[in-house]
Amino acid sequence: ALAQAPAKGSEEHIRAVTSRIDGRAIANNTTTRDWPSYGLDYAETRFSRLDQINEKNVKELGLVWSYNLESTRGVESTPLVVDGIMYVTASWSVVHAVDVRTGKRIWTYDPKVPREVGVKGCCDVVNRGVALHKGKVYVGSFDARLIALDAATGKLVWEKDTSIDRKRPYTITGAPRVFKGMVIIGNGGAEYGVRGYITAYDAETGAEKWRFFTVPGDPAKPYENEALARAAKTWDPSNKYWEAGGGGTVWDSITFDPKLNLLYIGTGNGSPWSRAKRSPGGGDNLFLASIVAINPDTGKYVWHYQETPGDNWDYTSTQPMILADIKLGGKTRKVILHAPKNGFFFVIDRTNGKFISAKNFVDVNWATGYDEKGFPIETAIARSADKGYDSIPGPLGAHNWHPMSFSPKTGLVYLPAQNIPLTLMDNKNYKFNEMTLGVPGSNQGWNTAMFIGAVPATSKPFGRLLAWDPVRQKEAWRHEHVSPWNGGTLATAGNVVFQGTAEGRFMAFNASTGEKLWETPTGTGVIAAPSTYMVDGKQYVSIAVGWGGSYGVSQRASDKVGPGTVYTFAVGAKNPMPEMAQVKMNALLQGVAYDPKQVPEGQGLYVASCVLCHGVPGVDRGGNIPNLGYSHPDVINNLEAYVLGGAAKERGMPDFTGRLKPEDIPKLKAFIQGVPDSIRPKK
Ligand SMILES: O=C(O)c1cc(C(=O)O)c2c(n1)C(=O)C(=O)c1cc(C(=O)O)[nH]c1-2
Ligand SMILES: [Ca+2]
């Protein structure tokens, strides 16, 4: 007799459907109905073969359900879905399992990240999602633990500390990836002084298999491998770069080509940013800002291509990679498509790392192009930050972590491009390895070798959806958004491209022409990428919304900022989108007593310790963290209780005791009230 199928959504059902997710299921996903890994498949195309929702009927999309993520900070997660079981993360690395058939919670797992570690990250307490493999869900917690959960129950299976040094600010924001029975994860932290690496763990047991460091360590000790010994020759040791960590964190992109048996990582910026401080004699500083290919069986270096030699601008190469086979000069080539922060679109041969082409996809002022060998031709102003200048792109990049997608049908890459003007200026008083923000006694802190935003920028901000032709290295079409910092993209065989926006809309475009086909308000800004999948013969599109991330902590594009929410849409569904509250904007701060002579000193302290999260008082308007220039005067009058008393510790505001002194408080107050006073319109 036939055994009765378990009820959908039951533990038995979840165990059965998630245990089928393995390497083969993910590698071949373009032919299946699920969304089993962060970028959909190993190639991370984010191109779904589904076409039930298409350019003709997408205008009939409506809300099926919404799910409250109980999150007030940035949401960067791509929802994974397997036979109607969704796994999505919120801020503070909380995992939610949701039943797509009902829109109801199955379980949640909260790794209980201590709120005081929020300050260890540069860019909000975000998480980009989970990995799935043989009945387990993997998540990296913001405090740098790698956690395996039972997919059916959400119960902890194992947990590993991925940090090599708890005194340093290692975090995890990226989604783990599973290849060949191993979970691979890197870290964040290069704004504050860490050494980058990735680690492979056995997916079943959590046992460490190998670790690959992206930059050399202390030359007095043996290098971990040959490749690092060679890399060390591209660094000047006179300032002891290893004491500052060197950087090169792998905080987002990790891809795998099972046929070539190569694992690809994108590496991050230098730590500290300024090359003159990090490596005074110059040098490329390998393997910063590079794509590195690694043998997944051994963890050994295979090849690298460095996109930004001698990084000086936070030009990370961690942005999502797409592996594609495209026709170039009549030949099908296996390539990596990549749009790192530095504003150039790269096509790299993924069999050997050879440079094929690079073309700027936005206006840039640090390089005029790349030579045939793949080296950038830098401009004269690129490294002249003594006076402070508009570095284009700014440190938030012409493209950041927001995933792009590639449609083999149109041959186009759908790329969230932007300009976020932020000036760079050398800090002449910087002492090497000096850190100013963060936890007493630790090496952690914003490294002030360079100031960002110390002088006003003159370039114009923008955010746009670019359809980029990687063969011609040319824009095919664009859609201008109202603000930078928009969501990731999804392309489908229905000839539709989906993207959410910073000011809070979810939109669909014709993938060939760029014509806008549909939009709905989302109540709050969108930064994450959507996913699409089939359940019981019907195609759905889901997007997790929640404003934040590095730009979104201190700035926003709309006065509507609501809680983190997952929305799920289908053709013909008609539920109303929930109403979201308007943010109440306080008046510009007024009436806090201060000594105007203390404003300049207050500025120095504020830029070193506060600006990254709170923005410029009264000039920025606040993102998911309040702008102090719009706070109530009682709060600022009471500043000491927050800065040195930990009054808002539970909300992630650290106690600065030991880093800031009681006599700094009046200086900070002077700056926080002085700036609003200086910009208040005169009556
Ligand atoms: O150097 C690093 O280790 C590191 C880590 C992260 C991160 O983990 O989120 C970001 C960055 N850098 C970074 O430069 C950046 O622009 C950025 C944006 C975001 C975000 O989630 O919005 N994270 C990060
Ligand atoms: Ca960085």
PDB file of C-alpha atoms in Angstrom, residues 30 35 39-48 321-324 404-408 489 491:
ATOM      1  CA  THR A  30      18.064  26.404 -12.985  1.00  0.00           C
ATOM      2  CA  TRP A  35      15.441  28.636  -4.498  1.00  0.00           C
ATOM      3  CA  GLY A  39      22.395  33.238  -5.378  1.00  0.00           C
ATOM      4  CA  LEU A  40      19.915  30.534  -6.537  1.00  0.00           C
ATOM      5  CA  ASP A  41      22.564  28.216  -7.984  1.00  0.00           C
ATOM      6  CA  TYR A  42      26.329  27.721  -7.706  1.00  0.00           C
ATOM      7  CA  ALA A  43      26.883  30.203 -10.532  1.00  0.00           C
ATOM      8  CA  GLU A  44      24.821  32.753  -8.526  1.00  0.00           C
ATOM      9  CA  THR A  45      23.033  33.972 -11.654  1.00  0.00           C
ATOM     10  CA  ARG A  46      19.803  34.801  -9.827  1.00  0.00           C
ATOM     11  CA  PHE A  47      18.153  33.888 -13.118  1.00  0.00           C
ATOM     12  CA  SER A  48      15.060  31.749 -12.605  1.00  0.00           C
ATOM     13  CA  MET A 321      30.186  37.338  -8.624  1.00  0.00           C
ATOM     14  CA  ILE A 322      28.278  35.607 -11.397  1.00  0.00           C
ATOM     15  CA  LEU A 323      29.749  32.626 -13.251  1.00  0.00           C
ATOM     16  CA  ALA A 324      28.563  32.604 -16.864  1.00  0.00           C
ATOM     17  CA  MET A 404      23.046  41.515  -9.448  1.00  0.00           C
ATOM     18  CA  SER A 405      21.463  38.957 -11.791  1.00  0.00           C
ATOM     19  CA  PHE A 406      22.271  37.674 -15.296  1.00  0.00           C
ATOM     20  CA  SER A 407      19.733  36.516 -17.860  1.00  0.00           C
ATOM     21  CA  PRO A 408      21.175  34.174 -20.501  1.00  0.00           C
ATOM     22  CA  THR A 489      17.858  42.155  -8.570  1.00  0.00           C
ATOM     23  CA  ALA A 491      15.846  38.076 -13.565  1.00  0.00           C
TER      24      ALA A 491
END
